[in-house]
PDB file of C-alpha atoms in Angstrom:
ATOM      1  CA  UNK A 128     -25.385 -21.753 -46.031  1.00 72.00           C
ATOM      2  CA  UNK A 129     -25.426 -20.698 -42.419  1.00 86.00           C
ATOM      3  CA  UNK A 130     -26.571 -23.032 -40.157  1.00 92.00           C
ATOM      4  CA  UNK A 131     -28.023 -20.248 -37.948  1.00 95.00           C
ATOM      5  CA  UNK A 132     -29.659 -22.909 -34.826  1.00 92.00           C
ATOM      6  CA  UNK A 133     -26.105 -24.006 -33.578  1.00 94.00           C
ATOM      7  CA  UNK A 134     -24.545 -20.473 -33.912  1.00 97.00           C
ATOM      8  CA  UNK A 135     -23.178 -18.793 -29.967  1.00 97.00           C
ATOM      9  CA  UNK A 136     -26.002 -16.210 -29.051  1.00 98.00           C
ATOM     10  CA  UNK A 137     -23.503 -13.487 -29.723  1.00 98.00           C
ATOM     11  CA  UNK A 138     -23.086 -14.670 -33.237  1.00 98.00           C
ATOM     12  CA  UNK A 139     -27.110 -15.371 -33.611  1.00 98.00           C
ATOM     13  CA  UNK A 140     -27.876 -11.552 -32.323  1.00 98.00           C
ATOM     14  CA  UNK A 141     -25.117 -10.243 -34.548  1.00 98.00           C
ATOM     15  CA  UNK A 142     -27.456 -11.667 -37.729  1.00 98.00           C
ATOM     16  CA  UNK A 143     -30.538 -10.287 -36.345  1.00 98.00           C
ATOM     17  CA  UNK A 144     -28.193  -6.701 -36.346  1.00 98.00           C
ATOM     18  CA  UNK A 145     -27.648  -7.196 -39.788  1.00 97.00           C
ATOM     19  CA  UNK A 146     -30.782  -8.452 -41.104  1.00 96.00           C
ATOM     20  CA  UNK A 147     -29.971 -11.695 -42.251  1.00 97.00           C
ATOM     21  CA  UNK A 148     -32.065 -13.917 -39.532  1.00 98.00           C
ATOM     22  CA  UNK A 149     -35.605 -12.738 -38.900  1.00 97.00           C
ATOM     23  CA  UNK A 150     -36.917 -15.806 -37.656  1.00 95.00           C
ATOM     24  CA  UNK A 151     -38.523 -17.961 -34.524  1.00 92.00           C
ATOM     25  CA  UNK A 152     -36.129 -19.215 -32.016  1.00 92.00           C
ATOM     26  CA  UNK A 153     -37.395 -22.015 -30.872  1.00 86.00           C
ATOM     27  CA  UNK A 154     -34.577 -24.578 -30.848  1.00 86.00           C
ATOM     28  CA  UNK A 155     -31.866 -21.794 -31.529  1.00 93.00           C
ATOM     29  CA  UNK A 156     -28.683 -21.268 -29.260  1.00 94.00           C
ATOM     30  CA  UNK A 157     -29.366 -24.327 -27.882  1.00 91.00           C
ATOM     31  CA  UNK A 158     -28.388 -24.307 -23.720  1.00 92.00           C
ATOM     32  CA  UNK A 159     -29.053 -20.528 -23.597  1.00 95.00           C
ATOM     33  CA  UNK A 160     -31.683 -18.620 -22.422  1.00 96.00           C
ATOM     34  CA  UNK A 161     -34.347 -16.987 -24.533  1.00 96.00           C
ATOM     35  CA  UNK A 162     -36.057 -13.955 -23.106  1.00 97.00           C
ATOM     36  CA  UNK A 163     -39.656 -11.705 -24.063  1.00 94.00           C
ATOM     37  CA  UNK A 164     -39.334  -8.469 -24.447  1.00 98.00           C
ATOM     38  CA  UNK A 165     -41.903  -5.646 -23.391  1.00 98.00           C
ATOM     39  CA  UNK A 166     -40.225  -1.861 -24.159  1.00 99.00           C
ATOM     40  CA  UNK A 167     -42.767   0.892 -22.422  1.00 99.00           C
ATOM     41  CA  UNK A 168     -42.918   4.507 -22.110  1.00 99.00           C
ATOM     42  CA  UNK A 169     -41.710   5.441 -18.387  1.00 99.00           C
ATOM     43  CA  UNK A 170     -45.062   6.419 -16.933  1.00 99.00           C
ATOM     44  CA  UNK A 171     -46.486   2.945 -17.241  1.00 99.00           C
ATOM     45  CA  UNK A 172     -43.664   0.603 -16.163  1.00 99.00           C
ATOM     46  CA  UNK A 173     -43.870   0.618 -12.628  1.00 99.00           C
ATOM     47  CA  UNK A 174     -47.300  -0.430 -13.014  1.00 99.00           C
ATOM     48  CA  UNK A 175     -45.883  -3.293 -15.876  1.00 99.00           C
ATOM     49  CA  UNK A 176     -43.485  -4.095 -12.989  1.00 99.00           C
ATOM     50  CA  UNK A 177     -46.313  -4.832  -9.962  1.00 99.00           C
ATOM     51  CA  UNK A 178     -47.939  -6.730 -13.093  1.00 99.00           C
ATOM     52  CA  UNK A 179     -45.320  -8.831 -13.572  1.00 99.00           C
ATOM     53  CA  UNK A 180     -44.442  -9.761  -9.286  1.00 98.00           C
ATOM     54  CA  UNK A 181     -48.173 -10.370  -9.501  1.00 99.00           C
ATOM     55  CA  UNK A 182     -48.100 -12.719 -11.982  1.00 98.00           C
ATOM     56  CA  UNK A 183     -44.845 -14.558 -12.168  1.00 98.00           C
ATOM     57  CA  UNK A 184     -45.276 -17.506 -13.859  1.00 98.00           C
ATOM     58  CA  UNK A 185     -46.194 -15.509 -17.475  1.00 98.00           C
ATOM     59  CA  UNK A 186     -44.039 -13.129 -16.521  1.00 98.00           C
ATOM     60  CA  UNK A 187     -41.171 -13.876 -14.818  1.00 98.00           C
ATOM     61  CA  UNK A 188     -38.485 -10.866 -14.746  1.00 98.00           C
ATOM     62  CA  UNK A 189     -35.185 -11.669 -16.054  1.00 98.00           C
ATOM     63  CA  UNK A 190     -33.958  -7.739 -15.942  1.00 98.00           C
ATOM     64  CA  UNK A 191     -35.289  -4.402 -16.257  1.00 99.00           C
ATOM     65  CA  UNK A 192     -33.337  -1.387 -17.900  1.00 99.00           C
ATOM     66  CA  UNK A 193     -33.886   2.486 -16.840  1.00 98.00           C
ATOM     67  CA  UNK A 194     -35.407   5.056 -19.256  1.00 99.00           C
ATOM     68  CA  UNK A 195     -33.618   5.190 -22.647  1.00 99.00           C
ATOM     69  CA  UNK A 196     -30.938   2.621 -21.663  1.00 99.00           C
ATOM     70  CA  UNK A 197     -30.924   0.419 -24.654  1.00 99.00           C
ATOM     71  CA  UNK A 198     -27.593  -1.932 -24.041  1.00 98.00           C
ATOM     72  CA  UNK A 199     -28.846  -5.115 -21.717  1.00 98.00           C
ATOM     73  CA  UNK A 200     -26.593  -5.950 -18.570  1.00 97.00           C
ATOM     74  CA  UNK A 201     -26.797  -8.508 -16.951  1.00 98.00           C
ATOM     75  CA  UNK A 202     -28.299 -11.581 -19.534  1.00 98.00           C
ATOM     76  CA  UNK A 203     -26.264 -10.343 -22.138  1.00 98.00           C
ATOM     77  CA  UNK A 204     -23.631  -7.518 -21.506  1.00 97.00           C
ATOM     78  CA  UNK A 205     -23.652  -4.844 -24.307  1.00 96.00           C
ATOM     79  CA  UNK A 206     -26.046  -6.179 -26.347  1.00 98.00           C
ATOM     80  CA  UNK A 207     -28.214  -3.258 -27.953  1.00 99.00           C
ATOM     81  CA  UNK A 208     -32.147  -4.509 -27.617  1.00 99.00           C
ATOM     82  CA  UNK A 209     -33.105  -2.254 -30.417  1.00 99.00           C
ATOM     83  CA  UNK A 210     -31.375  -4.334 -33.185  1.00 99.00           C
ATOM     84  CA  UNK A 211     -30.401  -7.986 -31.706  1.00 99.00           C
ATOM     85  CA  UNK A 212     -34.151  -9.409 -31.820  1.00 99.00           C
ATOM     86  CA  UNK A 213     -34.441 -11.355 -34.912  1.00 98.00           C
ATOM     87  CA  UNK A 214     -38.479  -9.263 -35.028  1.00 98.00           C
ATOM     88  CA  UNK A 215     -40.174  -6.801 -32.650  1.00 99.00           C
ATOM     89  CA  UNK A 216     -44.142  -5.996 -32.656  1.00 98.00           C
ATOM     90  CA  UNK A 217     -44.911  -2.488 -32.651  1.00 99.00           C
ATOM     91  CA  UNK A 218     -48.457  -1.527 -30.342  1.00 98.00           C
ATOM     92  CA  UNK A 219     -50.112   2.534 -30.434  1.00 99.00           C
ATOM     93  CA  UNK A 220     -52.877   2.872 -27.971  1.00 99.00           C
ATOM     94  CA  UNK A 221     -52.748  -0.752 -27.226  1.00 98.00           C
ATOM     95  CA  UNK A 222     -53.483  -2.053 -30.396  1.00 98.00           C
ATOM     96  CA  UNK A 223     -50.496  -3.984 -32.576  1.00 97.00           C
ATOM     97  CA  UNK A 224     -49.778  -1.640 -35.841  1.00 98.00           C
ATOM     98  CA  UNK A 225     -47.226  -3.511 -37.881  1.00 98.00           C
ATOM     99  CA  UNK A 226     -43.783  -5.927 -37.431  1.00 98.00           C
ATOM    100  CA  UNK A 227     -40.319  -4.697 -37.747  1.00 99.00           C
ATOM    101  CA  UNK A 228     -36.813  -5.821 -37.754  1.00 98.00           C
ATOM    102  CA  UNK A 229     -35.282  -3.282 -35.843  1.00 99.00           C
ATOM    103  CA  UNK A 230     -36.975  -0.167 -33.470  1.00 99.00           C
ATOM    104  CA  UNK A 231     -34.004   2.145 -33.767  1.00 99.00           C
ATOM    105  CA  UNK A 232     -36.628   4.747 -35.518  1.00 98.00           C
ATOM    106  CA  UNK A 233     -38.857   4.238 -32.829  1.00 99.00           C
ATOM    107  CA  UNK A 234     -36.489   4.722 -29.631  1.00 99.00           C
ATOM    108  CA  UNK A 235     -36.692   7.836 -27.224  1.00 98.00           C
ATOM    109  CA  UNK A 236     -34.908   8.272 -23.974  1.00 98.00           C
ATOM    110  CA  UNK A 237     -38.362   7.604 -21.981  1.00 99.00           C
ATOM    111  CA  UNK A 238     -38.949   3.874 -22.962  1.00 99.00           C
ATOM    112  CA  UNK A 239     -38.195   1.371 -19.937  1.00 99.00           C
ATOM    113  CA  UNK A 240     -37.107  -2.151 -21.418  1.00 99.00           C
ATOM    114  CA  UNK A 241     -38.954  -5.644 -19.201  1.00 99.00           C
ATOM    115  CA  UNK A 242     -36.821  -8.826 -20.228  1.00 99.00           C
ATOM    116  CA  UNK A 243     -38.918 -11.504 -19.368  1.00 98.00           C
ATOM    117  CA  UNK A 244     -38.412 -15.171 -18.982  1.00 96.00           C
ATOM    118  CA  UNK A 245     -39.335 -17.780 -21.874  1.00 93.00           C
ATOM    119  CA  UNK A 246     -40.186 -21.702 -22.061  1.00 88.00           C
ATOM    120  CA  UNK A 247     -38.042 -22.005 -24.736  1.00 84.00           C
ATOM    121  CA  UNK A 248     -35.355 -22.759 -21.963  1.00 84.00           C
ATOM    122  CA  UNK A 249     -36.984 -25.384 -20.502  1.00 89.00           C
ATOM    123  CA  UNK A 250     -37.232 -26.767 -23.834  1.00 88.00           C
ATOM    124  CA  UNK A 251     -33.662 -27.906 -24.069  1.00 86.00           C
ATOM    125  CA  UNK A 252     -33.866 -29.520 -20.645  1.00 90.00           C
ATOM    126  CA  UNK A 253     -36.913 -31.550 -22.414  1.00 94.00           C
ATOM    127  CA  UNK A 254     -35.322 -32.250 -25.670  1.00 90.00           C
ATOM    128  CA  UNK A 255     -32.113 -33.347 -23.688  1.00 91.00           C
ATOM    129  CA  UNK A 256     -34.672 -35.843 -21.797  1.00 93.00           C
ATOM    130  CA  UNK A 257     -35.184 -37.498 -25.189  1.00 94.00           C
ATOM    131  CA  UNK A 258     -38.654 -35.838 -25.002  1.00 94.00           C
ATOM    132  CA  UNK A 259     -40.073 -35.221 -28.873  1.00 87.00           C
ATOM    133  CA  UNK A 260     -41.324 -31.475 -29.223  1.00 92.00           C
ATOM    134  CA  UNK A 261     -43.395 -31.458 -32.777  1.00 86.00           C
ATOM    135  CA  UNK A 262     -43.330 -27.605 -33.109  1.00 88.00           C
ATOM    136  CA  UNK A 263     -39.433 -27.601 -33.655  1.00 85.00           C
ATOM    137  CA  UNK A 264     -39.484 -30.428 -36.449  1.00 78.00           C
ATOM    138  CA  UNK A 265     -42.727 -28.513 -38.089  1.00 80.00           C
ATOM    139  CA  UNK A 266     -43.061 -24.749 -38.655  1.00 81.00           C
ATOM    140  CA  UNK A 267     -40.469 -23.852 -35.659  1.00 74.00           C
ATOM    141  CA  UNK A 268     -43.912 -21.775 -34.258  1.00 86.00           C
ATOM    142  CA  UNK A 269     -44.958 -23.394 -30.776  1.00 91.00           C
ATOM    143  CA  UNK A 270     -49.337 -22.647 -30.741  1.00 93.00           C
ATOM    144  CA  UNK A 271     -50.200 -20.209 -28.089  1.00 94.00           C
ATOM    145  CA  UNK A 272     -53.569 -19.331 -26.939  1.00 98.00           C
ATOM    146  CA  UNK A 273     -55.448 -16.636 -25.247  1.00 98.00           C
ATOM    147  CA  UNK A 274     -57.329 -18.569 -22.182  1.00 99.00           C
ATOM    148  CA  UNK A 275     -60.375 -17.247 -19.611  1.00 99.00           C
ATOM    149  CA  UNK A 276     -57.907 -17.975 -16.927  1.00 98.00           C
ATOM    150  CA  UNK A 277     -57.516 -14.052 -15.311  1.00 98.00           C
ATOM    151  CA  UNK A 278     -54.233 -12.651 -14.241  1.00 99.00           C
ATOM    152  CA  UNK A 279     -53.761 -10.316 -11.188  1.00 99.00           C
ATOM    153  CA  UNK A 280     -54.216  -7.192 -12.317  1.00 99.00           C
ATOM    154  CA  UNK A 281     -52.041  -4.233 -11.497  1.00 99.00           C
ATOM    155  CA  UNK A 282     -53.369  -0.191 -12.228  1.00 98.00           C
ATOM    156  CA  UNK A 283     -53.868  -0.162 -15.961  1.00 98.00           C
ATOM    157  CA  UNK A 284     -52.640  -4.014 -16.858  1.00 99.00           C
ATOM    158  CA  UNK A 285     -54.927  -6.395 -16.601  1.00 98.00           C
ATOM    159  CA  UNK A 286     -56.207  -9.273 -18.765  1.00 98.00           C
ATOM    160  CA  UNK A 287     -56.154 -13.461 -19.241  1.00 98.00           C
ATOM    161  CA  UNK A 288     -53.452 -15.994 -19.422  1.00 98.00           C
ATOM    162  CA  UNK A 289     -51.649 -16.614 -22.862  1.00 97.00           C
ATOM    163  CA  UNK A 290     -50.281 -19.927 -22.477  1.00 98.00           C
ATOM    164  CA  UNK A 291     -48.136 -22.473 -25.003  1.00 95.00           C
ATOM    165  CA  UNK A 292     -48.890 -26.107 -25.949  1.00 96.00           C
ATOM    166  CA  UNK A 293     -46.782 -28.839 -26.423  1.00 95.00           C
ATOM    167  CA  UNK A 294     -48.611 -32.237 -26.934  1.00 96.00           C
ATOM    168  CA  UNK A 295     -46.770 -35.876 -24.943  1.00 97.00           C
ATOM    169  CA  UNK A 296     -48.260 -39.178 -24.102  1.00 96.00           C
ATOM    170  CA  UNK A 297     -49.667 -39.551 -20.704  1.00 93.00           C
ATOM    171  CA  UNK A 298     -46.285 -40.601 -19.188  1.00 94.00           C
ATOM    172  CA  UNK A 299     -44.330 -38.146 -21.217  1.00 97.00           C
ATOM    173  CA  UNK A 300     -46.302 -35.483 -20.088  1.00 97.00           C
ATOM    174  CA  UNK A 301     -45.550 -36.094 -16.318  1.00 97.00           C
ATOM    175  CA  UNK A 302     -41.775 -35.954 -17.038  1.00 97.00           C
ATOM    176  CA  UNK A 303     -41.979 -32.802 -18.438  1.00 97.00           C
ATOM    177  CA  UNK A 304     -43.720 -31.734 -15.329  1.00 98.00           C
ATOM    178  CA  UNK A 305     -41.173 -32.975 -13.361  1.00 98.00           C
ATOM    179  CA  UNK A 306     -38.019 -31.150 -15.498  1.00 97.00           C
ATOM    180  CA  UNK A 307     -40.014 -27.700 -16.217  1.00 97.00           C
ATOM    181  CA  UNK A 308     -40.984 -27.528 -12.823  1.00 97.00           C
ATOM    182  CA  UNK A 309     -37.478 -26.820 -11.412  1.00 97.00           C
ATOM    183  CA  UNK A 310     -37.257 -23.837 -14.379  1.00 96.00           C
ATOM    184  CA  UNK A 311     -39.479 -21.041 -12.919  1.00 96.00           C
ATOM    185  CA  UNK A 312     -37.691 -18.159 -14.599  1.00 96.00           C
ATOM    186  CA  UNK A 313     -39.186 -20.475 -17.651  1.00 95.00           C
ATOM    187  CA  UNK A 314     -42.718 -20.212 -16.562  1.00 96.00           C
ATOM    188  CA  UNK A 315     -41.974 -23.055 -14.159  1.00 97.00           C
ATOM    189  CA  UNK A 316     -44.455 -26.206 -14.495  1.00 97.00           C
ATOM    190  CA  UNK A 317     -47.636 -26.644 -17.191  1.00 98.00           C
ATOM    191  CA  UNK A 318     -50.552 -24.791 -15.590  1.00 98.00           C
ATOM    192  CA  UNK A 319     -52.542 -27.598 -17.046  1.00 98.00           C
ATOM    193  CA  UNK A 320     -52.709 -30.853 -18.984  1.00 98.00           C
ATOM    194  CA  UNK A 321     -56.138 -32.170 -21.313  1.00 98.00           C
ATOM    195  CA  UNK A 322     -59.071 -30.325 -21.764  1.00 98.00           C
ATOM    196  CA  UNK A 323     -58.172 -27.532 -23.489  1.00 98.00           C
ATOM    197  CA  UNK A 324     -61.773 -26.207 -22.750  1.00 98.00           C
ATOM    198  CA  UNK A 325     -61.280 -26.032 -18.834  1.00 98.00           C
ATOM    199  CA  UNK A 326     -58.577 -22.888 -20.029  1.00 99.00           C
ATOM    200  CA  UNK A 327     -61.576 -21.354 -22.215  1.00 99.00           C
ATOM    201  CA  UNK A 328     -59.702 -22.552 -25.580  1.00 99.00           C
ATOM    202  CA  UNK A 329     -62.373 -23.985 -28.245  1.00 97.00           C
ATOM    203  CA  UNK A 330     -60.116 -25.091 -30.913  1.00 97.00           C
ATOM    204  CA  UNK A 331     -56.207 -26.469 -30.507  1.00 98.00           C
ATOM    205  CA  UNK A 332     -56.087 -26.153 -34.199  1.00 96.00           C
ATOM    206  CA  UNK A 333     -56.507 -22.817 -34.638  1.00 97.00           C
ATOM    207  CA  UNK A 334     -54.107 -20.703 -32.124  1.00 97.00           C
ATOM    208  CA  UNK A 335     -54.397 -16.815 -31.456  1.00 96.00           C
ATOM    209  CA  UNK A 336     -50.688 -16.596 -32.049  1.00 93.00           C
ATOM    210  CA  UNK A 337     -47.606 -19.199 -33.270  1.00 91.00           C
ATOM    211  CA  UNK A 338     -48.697 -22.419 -35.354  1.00 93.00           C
ATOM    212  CA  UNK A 339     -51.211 -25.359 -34.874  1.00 95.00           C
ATOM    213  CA  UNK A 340     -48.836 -29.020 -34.040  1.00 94.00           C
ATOM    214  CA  UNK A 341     -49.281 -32.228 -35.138  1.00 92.00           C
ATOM    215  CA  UNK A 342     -51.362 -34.344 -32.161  1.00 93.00           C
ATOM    216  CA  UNK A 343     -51.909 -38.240 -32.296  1.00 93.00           C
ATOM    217  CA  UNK A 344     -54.895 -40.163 -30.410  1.00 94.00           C
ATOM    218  CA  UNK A 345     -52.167 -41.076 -27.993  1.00 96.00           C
ATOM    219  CA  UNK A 346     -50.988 -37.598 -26.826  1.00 96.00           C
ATOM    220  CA  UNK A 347     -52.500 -35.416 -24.150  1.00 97.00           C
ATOM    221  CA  UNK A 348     -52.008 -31.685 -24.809  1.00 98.00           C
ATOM    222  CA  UNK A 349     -50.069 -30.035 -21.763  1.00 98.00           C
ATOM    223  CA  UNK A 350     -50.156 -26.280 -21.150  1.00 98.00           C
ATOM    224  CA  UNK A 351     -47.528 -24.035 -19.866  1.00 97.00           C
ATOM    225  CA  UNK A 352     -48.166 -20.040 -18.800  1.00 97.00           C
ATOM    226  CA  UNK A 353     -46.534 -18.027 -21.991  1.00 96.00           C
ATOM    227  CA  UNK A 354     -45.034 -14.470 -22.389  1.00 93.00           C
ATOM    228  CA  UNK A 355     -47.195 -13.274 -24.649  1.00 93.00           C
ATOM    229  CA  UNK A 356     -49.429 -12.462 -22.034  1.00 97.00           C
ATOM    230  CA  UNK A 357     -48.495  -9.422 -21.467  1.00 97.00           C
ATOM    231  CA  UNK A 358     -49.444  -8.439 -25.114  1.00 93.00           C
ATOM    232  CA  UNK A 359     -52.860  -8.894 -23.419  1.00 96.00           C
ATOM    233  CA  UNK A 360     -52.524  -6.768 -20.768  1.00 98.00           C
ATOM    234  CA  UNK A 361     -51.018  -4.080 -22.918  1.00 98.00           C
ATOM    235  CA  UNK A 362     -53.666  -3.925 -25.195  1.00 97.00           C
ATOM    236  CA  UNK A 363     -56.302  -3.058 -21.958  1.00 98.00           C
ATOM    237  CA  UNK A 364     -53.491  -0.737 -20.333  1.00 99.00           C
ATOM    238  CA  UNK A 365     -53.423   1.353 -24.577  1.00 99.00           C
ATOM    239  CA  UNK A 366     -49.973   3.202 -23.483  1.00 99.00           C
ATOM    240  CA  UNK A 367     -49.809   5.175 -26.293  1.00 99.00           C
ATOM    241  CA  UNK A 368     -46.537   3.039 -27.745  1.00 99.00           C
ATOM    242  CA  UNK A 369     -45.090  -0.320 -26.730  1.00 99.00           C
ATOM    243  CA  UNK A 370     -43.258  -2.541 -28.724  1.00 99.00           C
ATOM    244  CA  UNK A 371     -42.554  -6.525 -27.695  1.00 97.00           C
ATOM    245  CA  UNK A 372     -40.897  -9.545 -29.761  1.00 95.00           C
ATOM    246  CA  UNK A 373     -42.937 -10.956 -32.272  1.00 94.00           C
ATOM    247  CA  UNK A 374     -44.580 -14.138 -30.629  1.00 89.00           C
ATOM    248  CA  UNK A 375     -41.712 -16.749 -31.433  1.00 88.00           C
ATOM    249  CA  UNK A 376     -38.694 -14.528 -32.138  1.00 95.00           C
ATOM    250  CA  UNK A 377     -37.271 -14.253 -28.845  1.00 95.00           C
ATOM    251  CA  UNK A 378     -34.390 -11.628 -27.501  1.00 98.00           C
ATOM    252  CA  UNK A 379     -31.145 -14.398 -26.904  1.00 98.00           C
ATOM    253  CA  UNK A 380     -29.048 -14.511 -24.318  1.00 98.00           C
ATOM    254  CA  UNK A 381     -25.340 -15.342 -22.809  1.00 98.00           C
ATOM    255  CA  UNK A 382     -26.438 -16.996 -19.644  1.00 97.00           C
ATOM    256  CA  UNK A 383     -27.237 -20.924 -19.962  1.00 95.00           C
ATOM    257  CA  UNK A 384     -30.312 -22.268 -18.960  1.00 92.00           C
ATOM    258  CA  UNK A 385     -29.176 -24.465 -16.784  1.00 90.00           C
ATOM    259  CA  UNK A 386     -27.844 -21.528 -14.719  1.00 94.00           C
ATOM    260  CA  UNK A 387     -31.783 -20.869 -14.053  1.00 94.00           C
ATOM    261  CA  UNK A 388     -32.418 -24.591 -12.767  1.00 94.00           C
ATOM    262  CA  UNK A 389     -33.471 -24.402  -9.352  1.00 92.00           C
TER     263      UNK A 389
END
């Protein structure tokens, strides 16, 4: 049986292309970086773009592609972004409709392609810190959670903060500060750590999107800025068709992550 978390991102992508890994990343390709992914028709990405340089930390830009170009360049040379996600989500009008494993039905020579950075990088500079993260040895889902914290908004996009939890000990939690901090293509440091209520979230156990973690008396949740958020934004801008990863199952790259460290 394959084991598909140590395979090269190459190989990983190459079983997304032929349907036989559909799953979260999290923990996958360790030492590489894991991108978002936010496809748009070409009338509302320069407005996407301002979004984004407004509001870096969700969604920092890794690269953008021109109308209809579907093969990445930079992050991972060649690679076709209509088959090598392991799942895409599919919005009309701003509203999700349904998952899919590939979009090559759905692809015209107007859609701009956003590659956007993703915590999940920072998360091997953590687990190489010895720190514990619960969501990887559970459902492989980290929780996410739509916050009252607004964003900058930019013509049509607007909305609140998605952001990610991940639950340490006091002192844990200000190491992970201190190594996610120097990732900011990785959404940088935790926008916040304890009361989940000061973000506007009610219930840790019950996340808009990902999987609820294991917390004990001791730990302290800690909150980073996630790219989900523009899945928000997108669903106030309604562009008649946009299509993102599924939370979780993240577009792979060939760069390290440590080639991000500032």
């Amino acid at each position: 049986m394959t084991d598909f978390k140590t395979l090269s991102p190459e190989k990983l992508r190459a079983a997304c292309r032929d349907g036989t890994f559909d799953g979260p990343t999290s923990g996958y390709a360790p030492g590489f970086v894991q991108a978002n992914l936010v496809i748009l028709p070409s009338s509302f990405a320069e407005e996407f773009e301002e979004f984004c340089k407004k509001n870096p930390q969700p969604c920092p830009v890794l690269e953008v592609l021109s109308a209809g170009d579907f093969e990445v360049n930079k992050i991972a040379p060649e690679a076709d972004i209509r088959t090598e996600l392991p799942r895409y989500r599919i919005f009309r009008n701003g509203r999700p409709q349904f998952e899919a494993t590939d979009i090559l039905d759905l692809w015209n020579g107007d859609l701009v392609t956003f590659l956007l950075g993703c915590s999940f990088v920072a998360e091997d500079a953590l687990l190489k810190a010895g720190l514990l993260l619960p969501h990887i040895l559970e459902t492989g889902f980290v929780p996410m959670y739509r916050t009252t914290v607004p964003c900058e908004s930019a013509g049509r996009f607007e909305g609140t903060m998605v952001v990610s939890m991940r639950p340490f000990e006091s002192e844990e939690a200000e190491r992970a500060a201190d190594i996610t901090k120097n990732y900011p293509m990785a959404h940088g440091a935790p926008i916040h750590t304890g009361d989940p209520a000061i973000l506007g979230i009610e219930d840790l156990n019950n996340p808009e999107f990902g999987e609820p973690v294991t917390m004990s008396p001791e730990q302290v949740p800690v909150f980073w800025a996630c790219g989900v958020t523009p899945q928000i934004a997108i669903a106030n801008a309604k562009p008649p068709i946009a299509i993102t990863h599924a939370p979780g199952h993240m577009f792979v790259a060939d760069i390290t992550s440590e080639s991000t460290r500032i």
